[in-house]
Short mmCIF file of C-alpha atoms and ligand atoms in Angstrom, two decimals:
data_model
loop_
_atom_site.label_atom_id
_atom_site.label_comp_id
_atom_site.label_asym_id
_atom_site.label_seq_id
_atom_site.Cartn_x
_atom_site.Cartn_y
_atom_site.Cartn_z
CA UNK A 127 8.33 -19.02 10.71
CA UNK A 128 5.45 -21.70 10.40
CA UNK A 129 3.05 -20.26 8.70
CA UNK A 130 -0.75 -22.33 8.28
CA UNK A 131 -1.84 -19.93 4.84
CA UNK A 132 -0.99 -19.81 1.38
CA UNK A 133 0.08 -16.61 0.98
CA UNK A 134 3.43 -15.55 2.13
CA UNK A 135 5.29 -11.95 0.48
CA UNK A 136 6.26 -9.80 0.95
CA UNK A 137 6.17 -5.59 0.69
CA UNK A 138 8.35 -3.58 -0.91
CA UNK A 139 9.03 0.31 -1.80
CA UNK A 140 9.42 -0.16 -5.50
CA UNK A 141 13.93 0.51 -5.19
CA UNK A 142 15.40 3.64 -6.51
CA UNK A 143 16.52 2.74 -10.83
CA UNK A 144 19.89 2.83 -9.43
CA UNK A 145 19.16 -0.45 -7.12
CA UNK A 146 16.95 -2.53 -9.71
CA UNK A 147 19.86 -5.29 -9.60
CA UNK A 148 20.39 -5.70 -5.37
CA UNK A 149 16.58 -6.13 -5.49
CA UNK A 150 16.25 -8.35 -8.22
CA UNK A 151 19.23 -9.91 -6.54
CA UNK A 152 17.20 -10.16 -3.08
CA UNK A 153 13.93 -11.73 -4.69
CA UNK A 154 16.42 -14.51 -6.61
CA UNK A 155 18.58 -15.80 -3.53
CA UNK A 156 17.05 -14.71 -0.08
CA UNK A 157 13.19 -14.76 -0.79
CA UNK A 158 12.46 -17.36 -3.40
CA UNK A 159 14.56 -19.91 -0.96
CA UNK A 160 12.39 -19.00 2.21
CA UNK A 161 9.15 -20.19 0.32
CA UNK A 162 8.44 -15.74 -1.00
CA UNK A 163 5.50 -16.73 -2.91
CA UNK A 164 3.99 -12.88 -3.56
CA UNK A 165 6.01 -9.66 -4.34
CA UNK A 166 4.43 -6.21 -3.98
CA UNK A 167 5.92 -3.63 -5.20
CA UNK A 168 5.20 -0.14 -4.12
CA UNK A 169 5.37 1.79 -6.79
CA UNK A 170 3.00 4.85 -6.44
CA UNK A 171 3.95 7.00 -9.79
CA UNK A 172 7.54 5.47 -10.08
CA UNK A 173 6.62 4.23 -13.00
CA UNK A 174 7.56 5.51 -16.68
CA UNK A 175 4.44 6.40 -17.82
CA UNK A 176 3.46 6.22 -21.18
CA UNK A 177 -0.45 7.45 -21.52
CA UNK A 178 0.72 9.29 -19.12
CA UNK A 179 4.03 10.24 -18.97
CA UNK A 180 2.81 13.96 -16.99
CA UNK A 181 1.74 11.97 -13.73
CA UNK A 182 5.21 10.20 -13.42
CA UNK A 183 6.46 10.69 -10.12
CA UNK A 184 10.53 10.84 -8.96
CA UNK A 185 13.22 9.05 -10.56
CA UNK A 186 10.09 6.66 -12.23
CA UNK A 187 10.97 2.64 -13.05
CA UNK A 188 10.74 1.57 -16.90
CA UNK A 189 9.05 -0.72 -18.17
CA UNK A 190 12.50 -2.63 -18.88
CA UNK A 191 12.80 -2.26 -15.08
CA UNK A 192 9.83 -3.98 -13.88
CA UNK A 193 10.25 -6.49 -16.71
CA UNK A 194 13.79 -7.39 -15.20
CA UNK A 195 11.90 -6.97 -12.04
CA UNK A 196 9.12 -9.76 -13.58
CA UNK A 197 11.59 -11.69 -14.45
CA UNK A 198 13.18 -13.13 -11.82
CA UNK A 199 8.70 -13.71 -10.28
CA UNK A 200 8.82 -15.91 -13.18
CA UNK A 201 11.36 -18.39 -12.47
CA UNK A 202 10.06 -18.78 -8.70
CA UNK A 203 6.62 -18.20 -9.11
CA UNK A 204 6.17 -15.15 -7.76
CA UNK A 205 3.93 -13.28 -8.23
CA UNK A 206 4.38 -9.82 -8.49
CA UNK A 207 1.87 -6.92 -7.73
CA UNK A 208 2.43 -3.48 -8.63
CA UNK A 209 0.94 -0.90 -5.46
CA UNK A 210 -0.52 2.79 -5.92
CA UNK A 211 -1.96 4.70 -3.85
CA UNK A 212 -5.88 5.66 -4.98
CA UNK A 213 -7.34 8.05 -2.91
CA UNK A 214 -4.60 9.28 0.19
CA UNK A 215 -1.48 9.85 0.21
CA UNK A 216 -1.68 11.96 -3.14
CA UNK A 217 1.59 14.37 -1.35
CA UNK A 218 4.18 14.38 0.94
CA UNK A 219 7.34 14.84 1.74
CA UNK A 220 10.86 15.33 0.90
CA UNK A 221 10.81 16.56 -3.44
CA UNK A 222 13.83 13.72 -3.20
CA UNK A 223 13.05 10.61 -2.08
CA UNK A 224 16.28 8.96 -0.64
CA UNK A 225 14.35 5.65 0.26
CA UNK A 226 11.46 5.44 -2.44
CA UNK A 227 8.59 7.08 -0.19
CA UNK A 228 7.11 10.00 -0.34
CA UNK A 229 6.54 10.39 3.05
CA UNK A 230 3.61 11.95 5.26
CA UNK A 231 3.37 15.34 7.81
CA UNK A 232 1.67 14.81 10.69
CA UNK A 233 1.38 19.34 10.85
CA UNK A 234 -0.85 21.21 9.04
CA UNK A 235 1.29 24.18 8.13
CA UNK A 236 2.27 24.83 4.93
CA UNK A 237 5.37 22.40 4.61
CA UNK A 238 6.45 22.23 1.17
CA UNK A 239 3.68 19.58 0.52
CA UNK A 240 5.36 18.01 -2.48
CA UNK A 241 2.46 16.88 -4.99
CA UNK A 242 3.16 12.88 -6.44
CA UNK A 243 2.28 12.21 -9.55
CA UNK A 244 -1.02 12.33 -10.27
CA UNK A 245 -1.71 16.12 -8.06
CA UNK A 246 1.04 17.43 -9.80
CA UNK A 247 0.14 16.70 -13.48
CA UNK A 248 -4.55 17.68 -12.15
CA UNK A 249 -3.82 19.73 -9.67
CA UNK A 250 -7.98 20.03 -9.80
CA UNK A 251 -8.31 16.59 -8.89
CA UNK A 252 -7.30 17.37 -5.09
CA UNK A 253 -10.14 17.34 -2.53
CA UNK A 254 -7.94 20.25 -0.67
CA UNK A 255 -6.76 22.19 -4.00
CA UNK A 256 -7.20 26.06 -2.91
CA UNK A 257 -5.41 24.91 1.50
CA UNK A 258 -2.03 25.64 1.66
CA UNK A 259 -0.56 22.54 3.96
CA UNK A 260 -3.18 19.99 4.73
CA UNK A 261 -2.85 17.25 8.19
CA UNK A 262 -0.59 14.50 6.67
CA UNK A 263 -1.09 13.77 3.04
CA UNK A 264 -3.85 14.77 0.53
CA UNK A 265 -6.51 12.72 -1.35
CA UNK A 266 -7.95 12.60 -4.51
CA UNK A 267 -11.47 14.59 -4.73
CA UNK A 268 -13.27 11.47 -5.09
CA UNK A 269 -16.40 12.80 -6.97
CA UNK A 270 -14.22 13.91 -9.98
CA UNK A 271 -15.31 11.89 -12.99
CA UNK A 272 -12.61 13.14 -14.58
CA UNK A 273 -10.08 11.75 -12.75
CA UNK A 274 -11.35 8.58 -12.78
CA UNK A 275 -10.77 8.05 -16.07
CA UNK A 276 -7.49 9.54 -16.27
CA UNK A 277 -6.29 6.21 -13.15
CA UNK A 278 -8.52 3.34 -15.00
CA UNK A 279 -5.90 4.25 -17.82
CA UNK A 280 -2.84 4.04 -14.89
CA UNK A 281 -4.39 1.48 -13.85
CA UNK A 282 -4.67 -0.93 -17.09
CA UNK A 283 -1.01 0.82 -18.23
CA UNK A 284 0.38 -0.37 -14.69
CA UNK A 285 -1.13 -3.83 -14.91
CA UNK A 286 -0.28 -4.49 -18.69
CA UNK A 287 3.87 -3.77 -17.66
CA UNK A 288 3.17 -6.91 -14.07
CA UNK A 289 1.18 -8.44 -16.70
CA UNK A 290 -1.15 -9.33 -13.43
CA UNK A 291 -4.54 -10.08 -12.55
CA UNK A 292 -4.30 -7.90 -8.64
CA UNK A 293 -3.63 -4.39 -8.16
CA UNK A 294 -2.88 -3.33 -4.82
CA UNK A 295 -5.08 -0.38 -5.09
CA UNK A 296 -3.73 1.87 -1.82
CA UNK A 297 -6.96 3.78 0.37
CA UNK A 298 -4.84 4.35 3.90
CA UNK A 299 -4.82 6.48 5.99
CA UNK A 300 -7.01 8.71 4.38
CA UNK A 301 -8.23 11.73 6.94
CA UNK A 302 -9.56 14.49 3.49
CA UNK A 303 -11.72 12.72 1.83
CA UNK A 304 -15.62 14.30 1.85
CA UNK A 305 -15.44 18.17 2.58
CA UNK A 306 -15.75 19.45 -1.18
CA UNK A 307 -18.94 21.10 -2.30
CA UNK A 308 -19.51 17.76 -4.20
CA UNK A 309 -18.30 15.30 -1.94
CA UNK A 310 -19.30 16.18 1.59
CA UNK A 311 -23.67 15.94 0.42
CA UNK A 312 -22.28 12.30 0.08
CA UNK A 313 -21.81 10.43 3.91
CA UNK A 314 -18.42 9.48 3.98
CA UNK A 315 -18.68 4.79 4.59
CA UNK A 316 -20.81 4.85 0.96
CA UNK A 317 -18.19 7.92 -0.74
CA UNK A 318 -15.08 5.83 -0.37
CA UNK A 319 -16.74 2.20 -0.77
CA UNK A 320 -18.12 3.62 -3.93
CA UNK A 321 -14.45 4.61 -5.14
CA UNK A 322 -13.15 1.17 -4.74
CA UNK A 323 -15.95 -0.28 -5.71
CA UNK A 324 -15.67 1.38 -9.14
CA UNK A 325 -12.29 1.05 -8.90
CA UNK A 326 -13.06 -2.61 -8.72
CA UNK A 327 -15.61 -3.65 -10.72
CA UNK A 328 -12.68 -1.75 -14.10
CA UNK A 329 -10.70 -3.59 -12.92
CA UNK A 330 -13.10 -7.21 -13.05
CA UNK A 331 -14.01 -5.81 -15.90
CA UNK A 332 -10.80 -6.82 -17.27
CA UNK A 333 -10.61 -10.39 -15.10
CA UNK A 334 -8.65 -9.14 -12.32
CA UNK A 335 -8.60 -8.18 -8.91
CA UNK A 336 -8.26 -5.34 -6.70
CA UNK A 337 -6.80 -5.72 -2.88
CA UNK A 338 -6.48 -2.56 -0.45
CA UNK A 339 -5.40 -1.06 2.52
CA UNK A 340 -8.12 -2.05 6.00
CA UNK A 341 -7.65 1.07 7.93
CA UNK A 342 -11.09 2.69 6.95
CA UNK A 343 -13.41 -0.17 7.47
CA UNK A 344 -13.00 -0.78 11.03
CA UNK A 345 -13.29 2.41 13.37
CA UNK A 346 -10.67 3.41 17.24
CA UNK A 347 -13.54 3.87 19.48
CA UNK A 348 -14.49 0.67 18.54
CA UNK A 349 -11.31 -1.34 17.84
CA UNK A 350 -9.08 0.76 20.07
CA UNK A 351 -6.28 0.93 17.88
CA UNK A 352 -4.76 4.51 16.69
CA UNK A 353 -6.71 6.92 14.13
CA UNK A 354 -3.76 5.39 11.51
CA UNK A 355 -4.60 1.63 11.53
CA UNK A 356 -8.19 2.30 11.68
CA UNK A 357 -10.98 5.67 11.24
CA UNK A 358 -12.20 7.84 13.43
CA UNK A 359 -13.65 9.91 10.06
CA UNK A 360 -16.61 7.88 9.74
CA UNK A 361 -16.22 4.96 7.09
CA UNK A 362 -16.24 2.28 8.84
CA UNK A 363 -19.48 1.67 7.48
CA UNK A 364 -18.15 0.68 4.30
CA UNK A 365 -16.69 -2.78 5.80
CA UNK A 366 -20.01 -4.27 4.56
CA UNK A 367 -20.31 -1.62 1.60
CA UNK A 368 -16.94 -3.25 -0.61
CA UNK A 369 -17.73 -6.17 -2.82
CA UNK A 370 -16.64 -9.12 -1.31
CA UNK A 371 -14.35 -9.88 -4.41
CA UNK A 372 -11.87 -7.37 -2.70
CA UNK A 373 -8.79 -8.95 -0.22
CA UNK A 374 -7.83 -6.17 3.06
CA UNK A 375 -4.74 -5.70 3.46
CA UNK A 376 -5.05 -5.78 7.42
CA UNK A 377 -1.87 -3.55 8.80
CA UNK A 378 -0.79 -3.28 12.49
CA UNK A 379 2.47 -2.25 14.08
CA UNK A 380 1.74 -1.49 17.67
CA UNK A 381 1.77 -2.98 20.85
CA UNK A 382 -0.92 -3.63 23.28
CA UNK A 383 -3.76 -3.80 20.72
CA UNK A 384 -5.59 -6.94 20.29
CA UNK A 385 -6.33 -7.08 17.14
CA UNK A 386 -10.20 -6.32 16.58
CA UNK A 387 -10.30 -6.11 12.42
CA UNK A 388 -9.77 -9.78 12.15
CA UNK A 389 -12.56 -10.78 13.50
CA UNK A 390 -14.18 -8.21 11.63
CA UNK A 391 -13.67 -9.15 8.43
CA UNK A 392 -14.34 -12.25 9.16
CA UNK A 393 -17.97 -11.43 10.16
CA UNK A 394 -18.18 -9.01 6.79
CA UNK A 395 -17.37 -11.90 4.77
CA UNK A 396 -14.32 -10.44 3.50
CA UNK A 397 -10.88 -12.24 3.23
CA UNK A 398 -8.01 -10.65 4.57
CA UNK A 399 -3.69 -10.38 4.42
CA UNK A 400 -2.17 -10.02 7.66
CA UNK A 401 0.59 -7.75 7.47
CA UNK A 402 2.98 -6.64 10.67
CA UNK A 403 6.44 -3.77 9.61
CA UNK A 404 9.11 -3.94 11.83
CA UNK A 405 8.53 -4.63 15.61
CA UNK A 406 9.05 -8.59 16.29
CA UNK A 407 7.18 -8.71 19.00
CA UNK A 408 4.24 -6.71 17.88
CA UNK A 409 4.26 -8.52 14.34
CA UNK A 410 4.72 -12.33 16.39
CA UNK A 411 1.27 -11.34 18.59
CA UNK A 412 -0.57 -10.12 15.35
CA UNK A 413 -0.13 -13.43 13.94
CA UNK A 414 -1.27 -15.53 16.41
CA UNK A 415 -3.57 -13.46 16.61
CA UNK A 416 -5.22 -14.04 13.51
CA UNK A 417 -3.77 -17.86 12.84
CA UNK A 418 -6.58 -18.08 16.31
CA UNK A 419 -9.27 -16.03 14.98
CA UNK A 420 -9.05 -17.18 10.99
CA UNK A 421 -12.12 -18.13 9.88
CA UNK A 422 -11.49 -19.18 6.80
CA UNK A 423 -11.18 -15.71 5.59
CA UNK A 424 -7.13 -15.28 5.79
CA UNK A 425 -4.79 -15.98 3.32
CA UNK A 426 -1.57 -14.65 4.30
CA UNK A 427 1.27 -13.52 5.49
CA UNK A 428 2.01 -9.71 3.88
CA UNK A 429 5.21 -8.73 5.71
CA UNK A 430 5.54 -4.97 4.92
CA UNK A 431 9.03 -2.60 5.23
CA UNK A 432 8.63 0.97 4.43
CA UNK A 433 12.40 1.18 3.70
CA UNK A 434 15.19 1.67 1.20
CA UNK A 435 14.22 -1.80 -0.65
CA UNK A 436 18.48 -1.19 -2.73
CA UNK A 437 19.59 -0.53 1.72
CA UNK A 438 17.24 -3.38 2.77
CA UNK A 439 18.33 -5.78 -0.37
CA UNK A 440 22.01 -4.99 1.61
CA UNK A 441 21.56 -5.31 4.46
CA UNK A 442 19.86 -8.78 4.08
CA UNK A 443 22.38 -9.88 1.25
CA UNK A 444 25.94 -9.16 2.15
CA UNK A 445 24.92 -7.80 5.90
CA UNK A 446 25.69 -3.78 4.63
CA UNK A 447 26.00 -1.29 7.34
CA UNK A 448 22.35 1.08 6.80
CA UNK A 449 21.49 4.74 6.63
CA UNK A 450 17.95 4.13 7.19
CA UNK A 451 16.86 4.46 10.50
CA UNK A 452 14.59 0.56 10.53
CA UNK A 453 16.53 -1.02 7.92
CA UNK A 454 18.23 -3.29 9.84
CA UNK A 455 15.56 -3.73 12.80
CA UNK A 456 13.22 -4.82 9.57
CA UNK A 457 15.28 -6.99 7.87
CA UNK A 458 16.00 -8.95 11.70
CA UNK A 459 12.29 -9.33 11.59
CA UNK A 460 12.28 -10.29 8.52
CA UNK A 461 14.91 -12.96 9.56
CA UNK A 462 12.27 -14.52 12.08
CA UNK A 463 9.44 -13.89 10.24
CA UNK A 464 10.45 -15.76 6.69
ZN1 ZN B 1550 -14.28 15.84 -3.96
#
């Protein structure tokens, strides 16, 4: 598919350590020849942090793994950008995810609710630390000054390992901020925007920039998106509060949408990437809308995958059979989009 933008990116889940070779081959032999110039790796806490080894998630990549992935990206002049979730998505299931993804769950029942690296090491950073079960996933307490110190150190280490000036900080699908006694005194849009801006200032102080998801910057009521793709918790006013230097990854996966977020981000003076997923028809509708409504604020495409990156690599490279429910569809969509 011919796209009018400079960035052609793909978001891959950080591979299981046994799949690093296959993912390197995917970048080298499949993604690079198709003009992909940005790889984003969904790390979460799956990295062997040296300064904070207590925060390592399941099957963490070593610095050596990262350097090997970085080498193939450098060979093709591709940017390699790490992604870490720094608001919600701090817990989920299962404990040993075979696709490398800790998935949220849509129940408030006290499920096992496995905490990811940060909250496992520092349960006091949990916005709902006294609640045994939460809907979907846990959030960091955005008023916790110590959490911010640890997070800045995790960011620094990741940016050094990836030799990058850009990091994606997640901040999507937020449901539980503003609930503790301290946070509940602050309007949620301000709480959220202040958090993002403080991370942005830290990354800018080291000459870098941040990317984040855009779903909390618009409202369900105005856009008609569902409550995953847009906010029902009162954060939408943050669209005018966060720094214009933050690059917004506007993700939409469903059918029959108007994609009004594209226009809202332009109006707010924010730059964005168009981020579709597995359904090719929905992806094309989103891209078509974005091309038509581009006010010079769209930097490119970020195709999301949300599946086992090793399995996706083997499907695209060797047409190997897939166990993951969505992998084949995602492979077909990438074939068409790229
Ligand atoms: Zn709090």
